[in-house]
Coordinates of C-alpha atoms in Angstrom, one line a residue:
X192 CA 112.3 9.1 40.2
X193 CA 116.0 10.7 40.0
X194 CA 117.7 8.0 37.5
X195 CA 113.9 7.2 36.3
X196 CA 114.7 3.2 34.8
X197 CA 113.3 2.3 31.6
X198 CA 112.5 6.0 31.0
X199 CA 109.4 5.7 33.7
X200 CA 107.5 9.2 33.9
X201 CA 107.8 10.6 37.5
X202 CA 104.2 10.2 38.2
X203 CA 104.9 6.5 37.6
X204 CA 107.5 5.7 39.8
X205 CA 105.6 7.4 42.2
X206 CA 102.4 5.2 41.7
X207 CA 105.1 1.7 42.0
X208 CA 106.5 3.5 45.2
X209 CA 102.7 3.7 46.7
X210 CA 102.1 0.1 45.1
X211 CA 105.3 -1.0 47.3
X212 CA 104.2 0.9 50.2
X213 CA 100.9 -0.7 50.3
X214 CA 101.8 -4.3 49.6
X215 CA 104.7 -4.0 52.6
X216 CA 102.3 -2.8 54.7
X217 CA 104.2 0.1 55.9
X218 CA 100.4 2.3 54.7
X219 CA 96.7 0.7 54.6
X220 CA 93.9 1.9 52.2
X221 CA 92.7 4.0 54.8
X222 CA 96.2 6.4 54.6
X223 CA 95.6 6.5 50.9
X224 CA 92.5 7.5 51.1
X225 CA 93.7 10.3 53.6
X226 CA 96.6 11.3 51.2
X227 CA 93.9 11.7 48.2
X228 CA 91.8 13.8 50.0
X229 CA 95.2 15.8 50.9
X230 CA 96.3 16.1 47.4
X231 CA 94.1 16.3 44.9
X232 CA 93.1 20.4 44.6
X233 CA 96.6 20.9 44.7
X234 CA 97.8 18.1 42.0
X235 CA 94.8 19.6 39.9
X236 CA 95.4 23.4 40.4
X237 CA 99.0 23.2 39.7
X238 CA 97.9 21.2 36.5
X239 CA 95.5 24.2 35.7
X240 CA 98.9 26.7 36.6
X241 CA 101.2 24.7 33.9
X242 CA 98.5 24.7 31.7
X243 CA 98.1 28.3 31.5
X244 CA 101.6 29.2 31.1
X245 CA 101.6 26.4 28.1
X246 CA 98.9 28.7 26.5
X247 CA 101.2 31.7 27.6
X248 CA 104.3 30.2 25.8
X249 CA 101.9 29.3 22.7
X250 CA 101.0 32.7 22.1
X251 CA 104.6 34.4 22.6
X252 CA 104.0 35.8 25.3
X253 CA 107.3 34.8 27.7
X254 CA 109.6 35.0 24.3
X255 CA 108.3 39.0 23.8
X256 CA 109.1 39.8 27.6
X257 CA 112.4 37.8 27.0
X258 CA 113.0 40.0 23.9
X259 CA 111.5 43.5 25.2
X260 CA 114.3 42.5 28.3
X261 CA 117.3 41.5 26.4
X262 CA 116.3 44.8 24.0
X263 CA 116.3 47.2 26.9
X264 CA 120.1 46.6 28.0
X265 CA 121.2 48.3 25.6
X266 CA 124.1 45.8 24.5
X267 CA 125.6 45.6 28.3
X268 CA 125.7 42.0 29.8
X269 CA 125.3 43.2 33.0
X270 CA 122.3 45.1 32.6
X271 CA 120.9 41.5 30.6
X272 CA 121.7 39.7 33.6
X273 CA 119.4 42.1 35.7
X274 CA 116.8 42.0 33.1
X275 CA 116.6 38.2 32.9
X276 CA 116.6 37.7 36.5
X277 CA 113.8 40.0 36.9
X278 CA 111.8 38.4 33.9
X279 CA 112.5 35.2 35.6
X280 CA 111.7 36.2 39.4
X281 CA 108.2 37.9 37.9
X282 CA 107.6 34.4 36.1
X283 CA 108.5 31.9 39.0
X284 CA 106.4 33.8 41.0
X285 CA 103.2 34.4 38.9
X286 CA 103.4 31.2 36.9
X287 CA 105.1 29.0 39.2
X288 CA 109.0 27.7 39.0
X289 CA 108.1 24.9 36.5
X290 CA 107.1 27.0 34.1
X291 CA 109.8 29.2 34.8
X292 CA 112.2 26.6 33.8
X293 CA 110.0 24.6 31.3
X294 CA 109.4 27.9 28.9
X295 CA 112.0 30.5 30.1
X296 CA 115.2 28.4 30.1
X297 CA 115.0 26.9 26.3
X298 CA 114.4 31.0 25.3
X299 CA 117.4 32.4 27.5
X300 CA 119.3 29.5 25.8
X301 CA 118.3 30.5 22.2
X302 CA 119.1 34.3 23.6
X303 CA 122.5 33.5 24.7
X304 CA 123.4 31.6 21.5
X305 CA 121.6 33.8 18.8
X306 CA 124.2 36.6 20.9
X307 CA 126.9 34.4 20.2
X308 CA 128.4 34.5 24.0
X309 CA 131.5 33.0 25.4
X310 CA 130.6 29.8 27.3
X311 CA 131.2 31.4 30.6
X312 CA 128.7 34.0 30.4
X313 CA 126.2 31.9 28.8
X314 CA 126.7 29.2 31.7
X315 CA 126.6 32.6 34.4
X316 CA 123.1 33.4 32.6
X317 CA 121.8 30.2 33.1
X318 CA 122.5 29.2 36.5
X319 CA 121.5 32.7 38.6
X320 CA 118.6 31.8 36.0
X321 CA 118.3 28.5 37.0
X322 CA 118.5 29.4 40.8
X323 CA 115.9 32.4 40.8
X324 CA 113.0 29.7 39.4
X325 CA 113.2 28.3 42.7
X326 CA 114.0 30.6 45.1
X327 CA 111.6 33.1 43.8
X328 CA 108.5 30.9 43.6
X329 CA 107.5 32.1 47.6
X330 CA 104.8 35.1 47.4
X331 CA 101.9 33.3 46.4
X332 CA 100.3 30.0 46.9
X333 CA 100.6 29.0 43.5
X334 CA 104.3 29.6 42.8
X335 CA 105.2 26.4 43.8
X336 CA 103.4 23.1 44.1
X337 CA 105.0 22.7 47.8
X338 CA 103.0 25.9 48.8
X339 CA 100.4 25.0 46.9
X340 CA 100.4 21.5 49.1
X341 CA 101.3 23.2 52.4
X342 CA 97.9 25.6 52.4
X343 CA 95.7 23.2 51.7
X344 CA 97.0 20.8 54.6
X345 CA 96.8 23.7 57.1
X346 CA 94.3 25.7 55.6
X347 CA 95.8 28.8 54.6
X348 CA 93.9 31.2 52.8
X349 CA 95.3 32.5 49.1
X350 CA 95.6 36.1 50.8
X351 CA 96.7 35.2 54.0
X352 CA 99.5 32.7 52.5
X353 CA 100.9 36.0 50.4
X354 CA 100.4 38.7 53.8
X355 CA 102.8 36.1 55.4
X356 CA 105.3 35.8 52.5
X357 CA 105.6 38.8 50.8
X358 CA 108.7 40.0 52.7
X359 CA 110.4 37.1 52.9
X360 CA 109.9 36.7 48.6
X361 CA 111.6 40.0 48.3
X362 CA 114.1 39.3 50.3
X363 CA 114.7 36.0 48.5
X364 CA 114.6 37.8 45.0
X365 CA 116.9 40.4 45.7
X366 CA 120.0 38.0 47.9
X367 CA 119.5 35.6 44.8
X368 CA 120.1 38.6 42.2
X369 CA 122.9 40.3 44.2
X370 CA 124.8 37.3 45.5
X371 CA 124.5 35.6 41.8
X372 CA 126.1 38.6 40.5
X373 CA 128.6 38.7 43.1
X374 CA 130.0 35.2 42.1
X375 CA 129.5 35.4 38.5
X376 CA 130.3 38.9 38.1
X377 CA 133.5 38.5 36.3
X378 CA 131.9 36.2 33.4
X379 CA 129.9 39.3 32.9
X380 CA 131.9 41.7 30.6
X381 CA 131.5 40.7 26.8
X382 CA 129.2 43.1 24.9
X383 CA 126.5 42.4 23.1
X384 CA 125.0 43.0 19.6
X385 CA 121.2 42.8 20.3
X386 CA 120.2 43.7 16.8
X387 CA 120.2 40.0 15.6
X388 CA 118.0 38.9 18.5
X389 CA 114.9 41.1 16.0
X390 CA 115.3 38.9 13.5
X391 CA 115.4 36.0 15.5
X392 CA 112.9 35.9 17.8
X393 CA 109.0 37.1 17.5
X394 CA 107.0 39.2 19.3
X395 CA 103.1 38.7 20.0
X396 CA 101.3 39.0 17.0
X397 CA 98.0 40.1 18.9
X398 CA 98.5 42.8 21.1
X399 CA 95.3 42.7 22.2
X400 CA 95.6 39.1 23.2
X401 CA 99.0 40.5 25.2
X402 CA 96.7 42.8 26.6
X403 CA 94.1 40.9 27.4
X404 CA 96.4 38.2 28.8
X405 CA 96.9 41.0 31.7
X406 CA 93.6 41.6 32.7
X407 CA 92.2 37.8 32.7
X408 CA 95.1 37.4 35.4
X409 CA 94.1 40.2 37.2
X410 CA 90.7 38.0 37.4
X411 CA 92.3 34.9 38.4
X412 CA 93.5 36.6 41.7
X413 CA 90.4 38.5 42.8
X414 CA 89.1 34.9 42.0
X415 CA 91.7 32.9 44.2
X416 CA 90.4 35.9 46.4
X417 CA 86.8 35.0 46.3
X418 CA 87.5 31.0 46.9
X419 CA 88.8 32.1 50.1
X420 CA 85.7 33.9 51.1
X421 CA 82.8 31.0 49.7
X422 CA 85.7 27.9 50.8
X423 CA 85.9 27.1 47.3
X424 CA 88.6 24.2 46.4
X425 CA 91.9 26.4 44.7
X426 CA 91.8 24.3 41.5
X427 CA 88.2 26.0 40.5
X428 CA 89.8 29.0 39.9
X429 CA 93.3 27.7 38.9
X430 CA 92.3 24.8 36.6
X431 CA 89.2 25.9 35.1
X432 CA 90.5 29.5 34.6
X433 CA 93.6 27.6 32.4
X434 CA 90.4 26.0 30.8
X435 CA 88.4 29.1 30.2
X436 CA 91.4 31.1 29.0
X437 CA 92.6 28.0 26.7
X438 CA 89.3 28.2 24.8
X439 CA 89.4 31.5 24.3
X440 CA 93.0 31.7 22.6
X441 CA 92.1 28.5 20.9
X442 CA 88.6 30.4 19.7
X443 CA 91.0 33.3 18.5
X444 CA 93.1 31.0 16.3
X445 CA 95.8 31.8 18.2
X446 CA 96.6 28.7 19.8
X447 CA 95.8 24.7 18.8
X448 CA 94.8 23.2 22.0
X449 CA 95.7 19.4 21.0
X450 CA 99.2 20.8 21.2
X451 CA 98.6 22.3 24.9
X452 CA 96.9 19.0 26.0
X453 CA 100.3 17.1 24.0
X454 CA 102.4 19.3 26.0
X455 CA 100.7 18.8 29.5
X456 CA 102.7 16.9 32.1
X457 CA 99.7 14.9 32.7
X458 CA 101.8 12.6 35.1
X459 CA 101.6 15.3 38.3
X460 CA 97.9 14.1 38.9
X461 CA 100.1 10.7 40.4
X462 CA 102.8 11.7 41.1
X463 CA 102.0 14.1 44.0
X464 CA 99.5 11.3 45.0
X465 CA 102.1 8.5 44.9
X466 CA 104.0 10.3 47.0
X467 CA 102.2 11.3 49.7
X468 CA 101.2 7.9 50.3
X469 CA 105.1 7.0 50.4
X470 CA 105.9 9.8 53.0
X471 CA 102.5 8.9 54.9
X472 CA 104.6 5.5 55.7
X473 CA 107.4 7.5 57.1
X474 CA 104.5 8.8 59.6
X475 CA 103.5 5.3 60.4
X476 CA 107.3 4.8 61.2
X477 CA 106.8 7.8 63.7
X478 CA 109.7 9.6 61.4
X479 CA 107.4 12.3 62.1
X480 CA 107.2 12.2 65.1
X481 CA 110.9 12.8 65.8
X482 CA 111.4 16.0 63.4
X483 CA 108.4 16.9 65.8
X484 CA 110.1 16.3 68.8
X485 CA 113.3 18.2 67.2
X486 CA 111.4 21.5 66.6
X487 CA 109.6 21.7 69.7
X488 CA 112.9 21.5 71.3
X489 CA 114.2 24.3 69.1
X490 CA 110.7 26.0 70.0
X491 CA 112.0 26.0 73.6
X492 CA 114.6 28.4 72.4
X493 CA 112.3 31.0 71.1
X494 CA 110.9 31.9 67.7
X495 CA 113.6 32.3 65.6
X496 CA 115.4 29.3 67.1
X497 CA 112.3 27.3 65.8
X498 CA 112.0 28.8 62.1
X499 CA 116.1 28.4 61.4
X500 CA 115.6 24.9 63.0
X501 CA 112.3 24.4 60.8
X502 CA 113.8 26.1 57.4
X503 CA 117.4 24.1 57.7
X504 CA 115.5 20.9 58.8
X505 CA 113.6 21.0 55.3
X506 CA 116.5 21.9 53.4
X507 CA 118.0 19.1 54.2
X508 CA 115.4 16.7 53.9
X509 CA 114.7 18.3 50.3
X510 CA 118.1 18.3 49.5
X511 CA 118.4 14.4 50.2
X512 CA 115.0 12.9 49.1
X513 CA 113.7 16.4 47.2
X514 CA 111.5 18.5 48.1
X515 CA 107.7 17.3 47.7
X516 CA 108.2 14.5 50.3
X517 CA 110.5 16.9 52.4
X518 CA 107.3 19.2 52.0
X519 CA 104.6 16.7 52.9
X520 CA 107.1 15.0 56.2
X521 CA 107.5 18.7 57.4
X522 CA 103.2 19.5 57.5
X523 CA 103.0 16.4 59.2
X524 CA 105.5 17.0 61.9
X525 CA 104.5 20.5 62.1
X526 CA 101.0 19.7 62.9
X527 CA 101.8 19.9 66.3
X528 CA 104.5 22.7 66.7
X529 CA 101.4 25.7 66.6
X530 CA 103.6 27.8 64.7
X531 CA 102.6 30.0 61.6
X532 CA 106.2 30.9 60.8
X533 CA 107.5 27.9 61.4
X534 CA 104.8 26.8 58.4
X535 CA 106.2 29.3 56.2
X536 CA 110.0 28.6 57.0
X537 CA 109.6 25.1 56.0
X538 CA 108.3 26.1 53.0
X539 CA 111.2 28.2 52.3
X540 CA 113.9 25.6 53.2
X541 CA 111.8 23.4 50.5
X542 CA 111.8 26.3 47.6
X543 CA 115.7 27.8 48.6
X544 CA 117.5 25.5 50.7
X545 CA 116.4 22.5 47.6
X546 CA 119.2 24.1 45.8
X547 CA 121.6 22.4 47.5
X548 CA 121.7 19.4 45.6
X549 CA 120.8 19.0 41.9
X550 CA 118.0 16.0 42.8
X551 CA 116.4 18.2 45.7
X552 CA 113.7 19.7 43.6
X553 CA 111.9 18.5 39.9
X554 CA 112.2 21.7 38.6
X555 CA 115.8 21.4 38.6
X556 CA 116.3 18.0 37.3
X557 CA 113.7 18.9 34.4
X558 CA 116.1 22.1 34.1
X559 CA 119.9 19.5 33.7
X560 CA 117.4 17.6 31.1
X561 CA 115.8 20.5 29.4
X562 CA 119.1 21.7 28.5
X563 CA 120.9 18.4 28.3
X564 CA 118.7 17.7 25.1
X565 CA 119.6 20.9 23.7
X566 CA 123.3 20.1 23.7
X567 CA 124.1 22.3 26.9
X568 CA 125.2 19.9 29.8
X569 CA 125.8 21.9 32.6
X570 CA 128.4 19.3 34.9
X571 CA 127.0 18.3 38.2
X572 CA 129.9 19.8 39.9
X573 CA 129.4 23.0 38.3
X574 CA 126.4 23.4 39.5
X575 CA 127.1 22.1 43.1
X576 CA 130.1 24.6 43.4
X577 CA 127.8 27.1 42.1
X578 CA 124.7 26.3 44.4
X579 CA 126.6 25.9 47.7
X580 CA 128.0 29.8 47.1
X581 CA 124.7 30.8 46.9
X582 CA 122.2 29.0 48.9
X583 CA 123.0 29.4 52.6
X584 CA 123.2 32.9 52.5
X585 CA 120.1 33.3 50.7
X586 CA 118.1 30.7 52.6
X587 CA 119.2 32.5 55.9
X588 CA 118.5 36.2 54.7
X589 CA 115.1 34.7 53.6
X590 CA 114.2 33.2 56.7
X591 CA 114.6 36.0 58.8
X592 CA 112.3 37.9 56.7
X593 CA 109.8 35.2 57.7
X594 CA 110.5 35.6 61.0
X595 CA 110.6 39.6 61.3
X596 CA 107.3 39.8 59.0
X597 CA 105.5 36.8 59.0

């Protein structure tokens, strides 16, 4: 899935993986059965998520809160680099981190070169850019597919999953926003003529539609809300409120919806399937079984001893086989801990710790490539000098906010 031969999709390599997994015996048809009723309302919800931020990107609406950010520093690059990382923290967490890098990271690109910046302060923009889509996608269940994944294999309601992380996501925002600056500061200085980025880049032509945009989300949540209450699967709100809302701009003439549907990345219906079943092989192989031994041993130290242990153990994993298996290995090994924070630690270690390596999570490696086609390669060791700066410190300040508020 990382070097992706003959230009595979993800979800397919995933799908050969299972294939492999099934034919070597190391899962039977029963597991994939399991798996698939694991994984598909969260493959289909977080289908429903990207869809509605496509819509979002279709109407303007991320490029006017880029514009209406980068207008309201007032020519200082500092105060842009607190605007974007607040535009992009607001995004990861209400859209989800793919779409944070997906739609924000071409625009902050086209920002930073319509502005005319010296390379170092366009690279400083884009990687505490880059880091924020992960490490802010925590405070709600559909941030990130891994949380998305995580509640529905433990149950956690869309309320309770936010009570529990709400701390720990502001925590995460603000150690991400204040240690980026701290290492970048000095590429910081140049000044800015924001008068050509007007001319360059569009607001939305509807404000009604902006408007409207705003309350239909409001909707979506006391909707996630009510699929608590009547045990409703989280993709009937998520996917057929993408749906609903799709029609409607399409009805308005202000979107085409073959282009959404062209746009879609149809291939994480499989790939989140493909693998689970992979990873459910490494519990056959009682790999499981020994991360479960390894935190109940921690859990003999106490609490926090057990959500450091359970955070670094899945920033690891994610960091060397990325972060949806590392996800999916960590519920099954927690299954037997009994610990909430412990849960919600190794869901942090999957979102922050990731960072540690390029490969850890997809939303990265779709950020290298995103940019990569647009004639901005950002070096591998560039980014690893900049992500080991940054991540410890903010994965630890973030887990103990799990484990003080959790």
């Amino acid at each position: 899935m990382i070097f992706r031969p003959f230009n595979l999709g993800i979800g397919t390599c995933a799908i050969i993986g299972a294939v492999l997994s099934l034919v070597c015996g190391t899962v039977n048809f029963g597991d994939t059965l399991e798996a698939f009723s694991i994984v598909w309302d969260a493959s289909l919800a977080f289908l429903g998520i990207i869809i509605f931020s496509l819509v979002l990107d279709e109407i303007g609406f991320f490029e006017h809160a880029a514009l209406r950010a980068a207008l309201a520093c007032g020519g200082d690059l500092k105060k842009l680099f607190f605007a974007l990382m607040a535009l992009c923290g607001v995004v990861s967490a209400l859209f989800a981190n793919d779409a944070a890098v997906l739609i924000l990271a071409p625009i902050i690109l086209a920002q930073t070169r319509a502005l005319n910046l010296p390379p170092r302060s366009a690279l400083a923009l884009l990687l505490a850019t880059g880091f924020m889509s992960d490490s802010a996608s925590l405070p709600f269940v559909f941030s990130n597919l891994t949380n998305i994944i995580s509640a529905g294999f433990f149950g956690i309601s869309f309320w309770g999953y936010f009570s529990s992380m709400w701390a720990a996501f502001l925590l995460s925002f603000v150690a991400s926003t204040l240690i980026s600056y701290i290492i970048l500061r000095k590429d910081l200085s140049a000044k800015l003529d924001i008068s050509v980025l007007r001319s360059e880049f569009k607001v939305v032509a509807n404000k009604q539609l902006f408007i409207f945009t705003w309350i239909f989300f409001a909707l979506l949540l006391v909707g996630y809300g009510l699929g608590d209450v009547y045990a409703l699967p989280f993709c009937v709100f998520a996917l057929g409120g993408a749906v609903v809302f799709m029609g409607i701009c399409a009805r308005l003439g202000a979107i085409r919806a073959r282009v959404i549907f062209t746009r879609t990345p149809w291939q994480i219906l499989w790939f989140s399937l493909g693998l689970y079943i992979v990873v459910w092989g490494l519990k056959n192989a009682q790999y499981s079984e020994l991360l479960s031994s390894f935190l109940l041993l921690a859990k003999e130290s106490g609490e926090l001893a057990l959500v450091l242990a359970s955070g670094l153990a899945s920033s690891v994993l994610s960091s060397l086989m990325n972060n949806l298996p590392a996800m999916i290995l960590m519920d099954i090994s927690l299954e037997s801990v009994g610990s909430n924070k412990a849960i919600y630690a190794a869901i942090i270690g999957c979102n922050v710790g990731v960072k540690f390596t390029h490969f850890g999570s997809l939303a990265t490696l779709l950020w290298l490539y995103l940019l990569k086609s647009k004639n901005c390669e950002i070096s591998i060791k560039t980014y690893l000098i900049f992500s080991f700066k940054i991540t410890l410190p903010v994965l630890f300040i973030t887990l103990f906010g799990v484990y003080l508020w959790a």
